[in-house]
Amino acid sequence: MKKLIIAGRSNQPLAKKICQLSQNKWAKITISNFFDGEINVAIQDDLKNQDVFIIQSTCPPVNENIMELLMICDAAKRSQAKSLNLVIPYFGYSRKERMSQLGEPISAKLIANTLQIFPVNKIITVDLHSPVIQGFFNIPVINVSTTELLAKEFKKLRVKNLVVISPDIGGTKRARNFASLLDAPVAIIEKHRLASKNDKIKLLNLIGEVKNKNILIVDDLISTGSTMAEAIRLLKNNGGKNIFIAVSHIVVPSEVKKTLEKMPVQKIFTTNSVPIAEEDQFSKLKIISLAKTLAQEID
Ligand code: R5P
């Protein structure tokens, strides 16, 4: 039996493609905002006894997109859907999966708790910042990896004499996975985020050899681009040659264009987990679609 796909407003192009490829049914839904900003949702299809898949990236505007997802979940539950499944290609707040100091929230856990007020059967997401977040849920969380997808594209460039870089210690495993697919060594940058200044970072040490080597920096996400910009400077100062980037999510595409377009980078490989408007694309950016992979997970 066909499943019913309900898409929020955050990433409609990806949702439509997933629906086409999985040959499921696109549900009619109207989503609007009242004058005061409150969201209103109206699902026109009959959901009774249907397997429902709600597709929503919780990318910027993060809080709006989360609230919209909750509204759709509530509407679907009240319409007696047989099962409620969430496809969250980019999972907002995933960077805050632990307290770095007393007095902070564990935002990812709060989001997990909030989603679980609904009878959600399964969550499909992509490259969570930390796999620990899977454990915040008491339901199956399919954490789709983009490593093979991105590495396959990068391989087409046939770059020799390569080293794979993780721009922080937490990303070492991801870098090792890329490195084993690309048959290359790994180097690691030690990064420090200034707790008082949310997005400000300081790069401390480079562990490994990059002199005269081509470089692939891999990370789960680029938000402002400041980590990447600092990493590129450090790697160039240490004698790195051509620099490439593979990143699962570009969270704020307009900022990334501003920060990275003019930097000495050959190519940036990413996915469409967050929609990237035409005006935020640039020639160095190669976007690889997640539609087929996510369609397969739904089927
Ligand atoms: C951090 O732990 C993440 O893996 C990214 O490195 C980071 O969030 C990127 O943020 P920005 O682009 O703002 O430096």
PDB file of N, CA, C and O in Angstrom, residues 147-208:
ATOM      1  N   THR A 147      28.607   9.624   3.863  1.00  0.00           N
ATOM      2  CA  THR A 147      30.039   9.448   3.571  1.00  0.00           C
ATOM      3  C   THR A 147      30.259   8.820   2.191  1.00  0.00           C
ATOM      4  O   THR A 147      31.045   9.330   1.388  1.00  0.00           O
ATOM      5  N   GLU A 148      29.547   7.715   1.914  1.00  0.00           N
ATOM      6  CA  GLU A 148      29.781   7.033   0.624  1.00  0.00           C
ATOM      7  C   GLU A 148      29.379   7.909  -0.554  1.00  0.00           C
ATOM      8  O   GLU A 148      30.076   7.969  -1.563  1.00  0.00           O
ATOM      9  N   LEU A 149      28.249   8.602  -0.378  1.00  0.00           N
ATOM     10  CA  LEU A 149      27.722   9.470  -1.441  1.00  0.00           C
ATOM     11  C   LEU A 149      28.735  10.577  -1.781  1.00  0.00           C
ATOM     12  O   LEU A 149      29.053  10.828  -2.960  1.00  0.00           O
ATOM     13  N   LEU A 150      29.242  11.234  -0.742  1.00  0.00           N
ATOM     14  CA  LEU A 150      30.173  12.354  -0.952  1.00  0.00           C
ATOM     15  C   LEU A 150      31.533  11.845  -1.436  1.00  0.00           C
ATOM     16  O   LEU A 150      32.150  12.438  -2.338  1.00  0.00           O
ATOM     17  N   ALA A 151      31.981  10.735  -0.857  1.00  0.00           N
ATOM     18  CA  ALA A 151      33.292  10.197  -1.251  1.00  0.00           C
ATOM     19  C   ALA A 151      33.259   9.755  -2.718  1.00  0.00           C
ATOM     20  O   ALA A 151      34.233   9.941  -3.461  1.00  0.00           O
ATOM     21  N   LYS A 152      32.123   9.200  -3.144  1.00  0.00           N
ATOM     22  CA  LYS A 152      31.989   8.734  -4.535  1.00  0.00           C
ATOM     23  C   LYS A 152      32.145   9.920  -5.503  1.00  0.00           C
ATOM     24  O   LYS A 152      32.839   9.815  -6.521  1.00  0.00           O
ATOM     25  N   GLU A 153      31.521  11.041  -5.177  1.00  0.00           N
ATOM     26  CA  GLU A 153      31.639  12.242  -6.031  1.00  0.00           C
ATOM     27  C   GLU A 153      33.067  12.754  -6.042  1.00  0.00           C
ATOM     28  O   GLU A 153      33.614  13.117  -7.086  1.00  0.00           O
ATOM     29  N   PHE A 154      33.672  12.797  -4.849  1.00  0.00           N
ATOM     30  CA  PHE A 154      35.035  13.315  -4.745  1.00  0.00           C
ATOM     31  C   PHE A 154      36.000  12.445  -5.547  1.00  0.00           C
ATOM     32  O   PHE A 154      36.906  12.942  -6.214  1.00  0.00           O
ATOM     33  N   LYS A 155      35.771  11.131  -5.508  1.00  0.00           N
ATOM     34  CA  LYS A 155      36.660  10.183  -6.201  1.00  0.00           C
ATOM     35  C   LYS A 155      36.760  10.483  -7.693  1.00  0.00           C
ATOM     36  O   LYS A 155      37.782  10.221  -8.331  1.00  0.00           O
ATOM     37  N   LYS A 156      35.652  11.043  -8.250  1.00  0.00           N
ATOM     38  CA  LYS A 156      35.631  11.320  -9.696  1.00  0.00           C
ATOM     39  C   LYS A 156      36.727  12.300 -10.078  1.00  0.00           C
ATOM     40  O   LYS A 156      37.128  12.375 -11.233  1.00  0.00           O
ATOM     41  N   LEU A 157      37.205  13.114  -9.111  1.00  0.00           N
ATOM     42  CA  LEU A 157      38.255  14.101  -9.412  1.00  0.00           C
ATOM     43  C   LEU A 157      39.645  13.458  -9.483  1.00  0.00           C
ATOM     44  O   LEU A 157      40.608  14.105  -9.884  1.00  0.00           O
ATOM     45  N   ARG A 158      39.742  12.223  -9.040  1.00  0.00           N
ATOM     46  CA  ARG A 158      41.011  11.469  -9.058  1.00  0.00           C
ATOM     47  C   ARG A 158      42.172  12.272  -8.447  1.00  0.00           C
ATOM     48  O   ARG A 158      43.225  12.433  -9.064  1.00  0.00           O
ATOM     49  N   VAL A 159      41.949  12.796  -7.264  1.00  0.00           N
ATOM     50  CA  VAL A 159      42.987  13.590  -6.584  1.00  0.00           C
ATOM     51  C   VAL A 159      44.006  12.639  -5.944  1.00  0.00           C
ATOM     52  O   VAL A 159      43.632  11.726  -5.226  1.00  0.00           O
ATOM     53  N   LYS A 160      45.258  12.887  -6.253  1.00  0.00           N
ATOM     54  CA  LYS A 160      46.336  12.024  -5.701  1.00  0.00           C
ATOM     55  C   LYS A 160      46.974  12.713  -4.487  1.00  0.00           C
ATOM     56  O   LYS A 160      46.733  13.887  -4.243  1.00  0.00           O
ATOM     57  N   ASN A 161      47.807  12.001  -3.790  1.00  0.00           N
ATOM     58  CA  ASN A 161      48.609  12.569  -2.693  1.00  0.00           C
ATOM     59  C   ASN A 161      47.701  13.310  -1.691  1.00  0.00           C
ATOM     60  O   ASN A 161      47.893  14.480  -1.405  1.00  0.00           O
ATOM     61  N   LEU A 162      46.732  12.570  -1.185  1.00  0.00           N
ATOM     62  CA  LEU A 162      45.636  13.175  -0.412  1.00  0.00           C
ATOM     63  C   LEU A 162      45.767  12.919   1.091  1.00  0.00           C
ATOM     64  O   LEU A 162      46.233  11.855   1.512  1.00  0.00           O
ATOM     65  N   VAL A 163      45.348  13.900   1.877  1.00  0.00           N
ATOM     66  CA  VAL A 163      45.154  13.673   3.308  1.00  0.00           C
ATOM     67  C   VAL A 163      43.747  14.157   3.665  1.00  0.00           C
ATOM     68  O   VAL A 163      43.291  15.181   3.155  1.00  0.00           O
ATOM     69  N   VAL A 164      43.041  13.383   4.502  1.00  0.00           N
ATOM     70  CA  VAL A 164      41.685  13.756   4.935  1.00  0.00           C
ATOM     71  C   VAL A 164      41.797  14.433   6.296  1.00  0.00           C
ATOM     72  O   VAL A 164      42.468  13.939   7.205  1.00  0.00           O
ATOM     73  N   ILE A 165      41.122  15.586   6.417  1.00  0.00           N
ATOM     74  CA  ILE A 165      41.236  16.376   7.653  1.00  0.00           C
ATOM     75  C   ILE A 165      39.904  16.420   8.386  1.00  0.00           C
ATOM     76  O   ILE A 165      38.870  16.708   7.782  1.00  0.00           O
ATOM     77  N   SER A 166      39.948  16.212   9.700  1.00  0.00           N
ATOM     78  CA  SER A 166      38.784  16.541  10.531  1.00  0.00           C
ATOM     79  C   SER A 166      39.071  17.889  11.185  1.00  0.00           C
ATOM     80  O   SER A 166      40.101  18.048  11.843  1.00  0.00           O
ATOM     81  N   PRO A 167      38.157  18.859  11.035  1.00  0.00           N
ATOM     82  CA  PRO A 167      38.429  20.174  11.631  1.00  0.00           C
ATOM     83  C   PRO A 167      38.161  20.233  13.132  1.00  0.00           C
ATOM     84  O   PRO A 167      38.296  21.286  13.732  1.00  0.00           O
ATOM     85  N   ASP A 168      37.756  19.107  13.723  1.00  0.00           N
ATOM     86  CA  ASP A 168      37.731  19.044  15.195  1.00  0.00           C
ATOM     87  C   ASP A 168      37.852  17.590  15.632  1.00  0.00           C
ATOM     88  O   ASP A 168      37.648  16.659  14.840  1.00  0.00           O
ATOM     89  N   ILE A 169      38.207  17.405  16.900  1.00  0.00           N
ATOM     90  CA  ILE A 169      38.497  16.047  17.383  1.00  0.00           C
ATOM     91  C   ILE A 169      37.244  15.170  17.316  1.00  0.00           C
ATOM     92  O   ILE A 169      37.324  13.991  16.984  1.00  0.00           O
ATOM     93  N   GLY A 170      36.088  15.778  17.558  1.00  0.00           N
ATOM     94  CA  GLY A 170      34.827  15.026  17.525  1.00  0.00           C
ATOM     95  C   GLY A 170      34.535  14.406  16.159  1.00  0.00           C
ATOM     96  O   GLY A 170      33.769  13.457  16.065  1.00  0.00           O
ATOM     97  N   GLY A 171      35.129  14.956  15.105  1.00  0.00           N
ATOM     98  CA  GLY A 171      34.848  14.446  13.754  1.00  0.00           C
ATOM     99  C   GLY A 171      35.853  13.412  13.268  1.00  0.00           C
ATOM    100  O   GLY A 171      35.850  13.030  12.085  1.00  0.00           O
ATOM    101  N   THR A 172      36.700  12.918  14.186  1.00  0.00           N
ATOM    102  CA  THR A 172      37.772  12.004  13.780  1.00  0.00           C
ATOM    103  C   THR A 172      37.239  10.732  13.117  1.00  0.00           C
ATOM    104  O   THR A 172      37.761  10.272  12.100  1.00  0.00           O
ATOM    105  N   LYS A 173      36.158  10.188  13.677  1.00  0.00           N
ATOM    106  CA  LYS A 173      35.641   8.923  13.136  1.00  0.00           C
ATOM    107  C   LYS A 173      35.151   9.127  11.695  1.00  0.00           C
ATOM    108  O   LYS A 173      35.393   8.303  10.810  1.00  0.00           O
ATOM    109  N   ARG A 174      34.454  10.274  11.486  1.00  0.00           N
ATOM    110  CA  ARG A 174      33.961  10.592  10.138  1.00  0.00           C
ATOM    111  C   ARG A 174      35.147  10.673   9.161  1.00  0.00           C
ATOM    112  O   ARG A 174      35.115  10.107   8.070  1.00  0.00           O
ATOM    113  N   ALA A 175      36.208  11.358   9.599  1.00  0.00           N
ATOM    114  CA  ALA A 175      37.390  11.502   8.743  1.00  0.00           C
ATOM    115  C   ALA A 175      38.009  10.138   8.446  1.00  0.00           C
ATOM    116  O   ALA A 175      38.412   9.851   7.318  1.00  0.00           O
ATOM    117  N   ARG A 176      38.056   9.269   9.448  1.00  0.00           N
ATOM    118  CA  ARG A 176      38.620   7.923   9.246  1.00  0.00           C
ATOM    119  C   ARG A 176      37.773   7.137   8.231  1.00  0.00           C
ATOM    120  O   ARG A 176      38.306   6.412   7.394  1.00  0.00           O
ATOM    121  N   ASN A 177      36.451   7.283   8.313  1.00  0.00           N
ATOM    122  CA  ASN A 177      35.579   6.575   7.364  1.00  0.00           C
ATOM    123  C   ASN A 177      35.841   7.046   5.938  1.00  0.00           C
ATOM    124  O   ASN A 177      35.948   6.230   5.019  1.00  0.00           O
ATOM    125  N   PHE A 178      35.955   8.378   5.753  1.00  0.00           N
ATOM    126  CA  PHE A 178      36.282   8.909   4.417  1.00  0.00           C
ATOM    127  C   PHE A 178      37.645   8.373   3.981  1.00  0.00           C
ATOM    128  O   PHE A 178      37.820   7.927   2.848  1.00  0.00           O
ATOM    129  N   ALA A 179      38.601   8.465   4.898  1.00  0.00           N
ATOM    130  CA  ALA A 179      39.983   8.095   4.559  1.00  0.00           C
ATOM    131  C   ALA A 179      40.059   6.641   4.113  1.00  0.00           C
ATOM    132  O   ALA A 179      40.791   6.315   3.172  1.00  0.00           O
ATOM    133  N   SER A 180      39.272   5.771   4.752  1.00  0.00           N
ATOM    134  CA  SER A 180      39.369   4.364   4.354  1.00  0.00           C
ATOM    135  C   SER A 180      38.753   4.154   2.972  1.00  0.00           C
ATOM    136  O   SER A 180      39.249   3.350   2.181  1.00  0.00           O
ATOM    137  N   LEU A 181      37.713   4.925   2.634  1.00  0.00           N
ATOM    138  CA  LEU A 181      37.137   4.804   1.281  1.00  0.00           C
ATOM    139  C   LEU A 181      38.078   5.391   0.229  1.00  0.00           C
ATOM    140  O   LEU A 181      38.079   4.972  -0.930  1.00  0.00           O
ATOM    141  N   LEU A 182      38.876   6.387   0.626  1.00  0.00           N
ATOM    142  CA  LEU A 182      39.734   7.096  -0.341  1.00  0.00           C
ATOM    143  C   LEU A 182      41.186   6.644  -0.243  1.00  0.00           C
ATOM    144  O   LEU A 182      42.052   7.173  -0.949  1.00  0.00           O
ATOM    145  N   ASP A 183      41.427   5.703   0.653  1.00  0.00           N
ATOM    146  CA  ASP A 183      42.772   5.161   0.812  1.00  0.00           C
ATOM    147  C   ASP A 183      43.793   6.275   1.095  1.00  0.00           C
ATOM    148  O   ASP A 183      44.792   6.418   0.377  1.00  0.00           O
ATOM    149  N   ALA A 184      43.497   7.088   2.089  1.00  0.00           N
ATOM    150  CA  ALA A 184      44.352   8.241   2.402  1.00  0.00           C
ATOM    151  C   ALA A 184      44.576   8.316   3.911  1.00  0.00           C
ATOM    152  O   ALA A 184      43.795   7.759   4.687  1.00  0.00           O
ATOM    153  N   PRO A 185      45.636   8.994   4.339  1.00  0.00           N
ATOM    154  CA  PRO A 185      45.830   9.178   5.786  1.00  0.00           C
ATOM    155  C   PRO A 185      44.930  10.283   6.343  1.00  0.00           C
ATOM    156  O   PRO A 185      44.297  11.016   5.580  1.00  0.00           O
ATOM    157  N   VAL A 186      44.912  10.400   7.675  1.00  0.00           N
ATOM    158  CA  VAL A 186      44.047  11.381   8.349  1.00  0.00           C
ATOM    159  C   VAL A 186      44.910  12.367   9.143  1.00  0.00           C
ATOM    160  O   VAL A 186      45.939  11.994   9.686  1.00  0.00           O
ATOM    161  N   ALA A 187      44.497  13.626   9.178  1.00  0.00           N
ATOM    162  CA  ALA A 187      45.088  14.591  10.118  1.00  0.00           C
ATOM    163  C   ALA A 187      43.929  15.293  10.818  1.00  0.00           C
ATOM    164  O   ALA A 187      42.800  15.324  10.305  1.00  0.00           O
ATOM    165  N   ILE A 188      44.202  15.835  12.002  1.00  0.00           N
ATOM    166  CA  ILE A 188      43.117  16.380  12.838  1.00  0.00           C
ATOM    167  C   ILE A 188      43.489  17.771  13.337  1.00  0.00           C
ATOM    168  O   ILE A 188      44.641  18.022  13.698  1.00  0.00           O
ATOM    169  N   ILE A 189      42.482  18.638  13.346  1.00  0.00           N
ATOM    170  CA  ILE A 189      42.681  19.973  13.914  1.00  0.00           C
ATOM    171  C   ILE A 189      41.992  20.007  15.268  1.00  0.00           C
ATOM    172  O   ILE A 189      40.870  19.515  15.417  1.00  0.00           O
ATOM    173  N   GLU A 190      42.691  20.597  16.222  1.00  0.00           N
ATOM    174  CA  GLU A 190      42.084  20.739  17.546  1.00  0.00           C
ATOM    175  C   GLU A 190      41.416  22.107  17.599  1.00  0.00           C
ATOM    176  O   GLU A 190      42.084  23.124  17.420  1.00  0.00           O
ATOM    177  N   LYS A 191      40.089  22.099  17.813  1.00  0.00           N
ATOM    178  CA  LYS A 191      39.320  23.351  17.760  1.00  0.00           C
ATOM    179  C   LYS A 191      38.757  23.690  19.137  1.00  0.00           C
ATOM    180  O   LYS A 191      38.377  22.819  19.898  1.00  0.00           O
ATOM    181  N   HIS A 192      38.686  24.981  19.388  1.00  0.00           N
ATOM    182  CA  HIS A 192      38.117  25.428  20.656  1.00  0.00           C
ATOM    183  C   HIS A 192      37.019  26.441  20.343  1.00  0.00           C
ATOM    184  O   HIS A 192      37.259  27.389  19.596  1.00  0.00           O
ATOM    185  N   ARG A 193      35.819  26.201  20.854  1.00  0.00           N
ATOM    186  CA  ARG A 193      34.730  27.175  20.640  1.00  0.00           C
ATOM    187  C   ARG A 193      34.619  28.045  21.883  1.00  0.00           C
ATOM    188  O   ARG A 193      34.574  27.541  22.999  1.00  0.00           O
ATOM    189  N   LEU A 194      34.623  29.352  21.678  1.00  0.00           N
ATOM    190  CA  LEU A 194      34.575  30.262  22.829  1.00  0.00           C
ATOM    191  C   LEU A 194      33.149  30.276  23.366  1.00  0.00           C
ATOM    192  O   LEU A 194      32.228  30.736  22.683  1.00  0.00           O
ATOM    193  N   ALA A 195      32.979  29.722  24.562  1.00  0.00           N
ATOM    194  CA  ALA A 195      31.633  29.509  25.115  1.00  0.00           C
ATOM    195  C   ALA A 195      30.832  30.809  25.191  1.00  0.00           C
ATOM    196  O   ALA A 195      29.617  30.819  24.990  1.00  0.00           O
ATOM    197  N   SER A 196      31.509  31.914  25.443  1.00  0.00           N
ATOM    198  CA  SER A 196      30.788  33.176  25.619  1.00  0.00           C
ATOM    199  C   SER A 196      30.323  33.748  24.282  1.00  0.00           C
ATOM    200  O   SER A 196      29.445  34.584  24.228  1.00  0.00           O
ATOM    201  N   LYS A 197      30.983  33.323  23.178  1.00  0.00           N
ATOM    202  CA  LYS A 197      30.636  33.877  21.870  1.00  0.00           C
ATOM    203  C   LYS A 197      30.221  32.729  20.953  1.00  0.00           C
ATOM    204  O   LYS A 197      31.064  32.143  20.250  1.00  0.00           O
ATOM    205  N   ASN A 198      28.910  32.446  20.962  1.00  0.00           N
ATOM    206  CA  ASN A 198      28.345  31.268  20.298  1.00  0.00           C
ATOM    207  C   ASN A 198      29.086  30.727  19.087  1.00  0.00           C
ATOM    208  O   ASN A 198      29.396  29.565  19.007  1.00  0.00           O
ATOM    209  N   ASP A 199      29.324  31.575  18.084  1.00  0.00           N
ATOM    210  CA  ASP A 199      29.844  31.054  16.826  1.00  0.00           C
ATOM    211  C   ASP A 199      31.339  31.310  16.633  1.00  0.00           C
ATOM    212  O   ASP A 199      31.879  30.998  15.598  1.00  0.00           O
ATOM    213  N   LYS A 200      32.003  31.888  17.629  1.00  0.00           N
ATOM    214  CA  LYS A 200      33.435  32.206  17.462  1.00  0.00           C
ATOM    215  C   LYS A 200      34.279  30.998  17.830  1.00  0.00           C
ATOM    216  O   LYS A 200      34.059  30.340  18.836  1.00  0.00           O
ATOM    217  N   ILE A 201      35.267  30.721  16.981  1.00  0.00           N
ATOM    218  CA  ILE A 201      36.104  29.549  17.250  1.00  0.00           C
ATOM    219  C   ILE A 201      37.582  29.925  17.192  1.00  0.00           C
ATOM    220  O   ILE A 201      37.963  30.947  16.647  1.00  0.00           O
ATOM    221  N   LYS A 202      38.383  29.040  17.772  1.00  0.00           N
ATOM    222  CA  LYS A 202      39.827  29.247  17.722  1.00  0.00           C
ATOM    223  C   LYS A 202      40.438  27.890  17.393  1.00  0.00           C
ATOM    224  O   LYS A 202      40.071  26.876  18.003  1.00  0.00           O
ATOM    225  N   LEU A 203      41.317  27.860  16.399  1.00  0.00           N
ATOM    226  CA  LEU A 203      41.970  26.596  16.068  1.00  0.00           C
ATOM    227  C   LEU A 203      43.309  26.546  16.790  1.00  0.00           C
ATOM    228  O   LEU A 203      44.090  27.489  16.745  1.00  0.00           O
ATOM    229  N   LEU A 204      43.536  25.410  17.468  1.00  0.00           N
ATOM    230  CA  LEU A 204      44.704  25.364  18.347  1.00  0.00           C
ATOM    231  C   LEU A 204      45.884  24.618  17.728  1.00  0.00           C
ATOM    232  O   LEU A 204      46.966  25.166  17.595  1.00  0.00           O
ATOM    233  N   ASN A 205      45.672  23.389  17.309  1.00  0.00           N
ATOM    234  CA  ASN A 205      46.781  22.548  16.845  1.00  0.00           C
ATOM    235  C   ASN A 205      46.405  21.766  15.609  1.00  0.00           C
ATOM    236  O   ASN A 205      45.232  21.428  15.418  1.00  0.00           O
ATOM    237  N   LEU A 206      47.410  21.453  14.821  1.00  0.00           N
ATOM    238  CA  LEU A 206      47.205  20.533  13.698  1.00  0.00           C
ATOM    239  C   LEU A 206      47.973  19.257  14.034  1.00  0.00           C
ATOM    240  O   LEU A 206      49.189  19.296  14.258  1.00  0.00           O
ATOM    241  N   ILE A 207      47.243  18.150  14.079  1.00  0.00           N
ATOM    242  CA  ILE A 207      47.891  16.884  14.418  1.00  0.00           C
ATOM    243  C   ILE A 207      47.987  16.071  13.137  1.00  0.00           C
ATOM    244  O   ILE A 207      46.968  15.616  12.611  1.00  0.00           O
ATOM    245  N   GLY A 208      49.181  15.931  12.584  1.00  0.00           N
ATOM    246  CA  GLY A 208      49.361  15.181  11.332  1.00  0.00           C
ATOM    247  C   GLY A 208      50.082  16.025  10.304  1.00  0.00           C
ATOM    248  O   GLY A 208      50.300  17.228  10.499  1.00  0.00           O
TER     249      GLY A 208
END
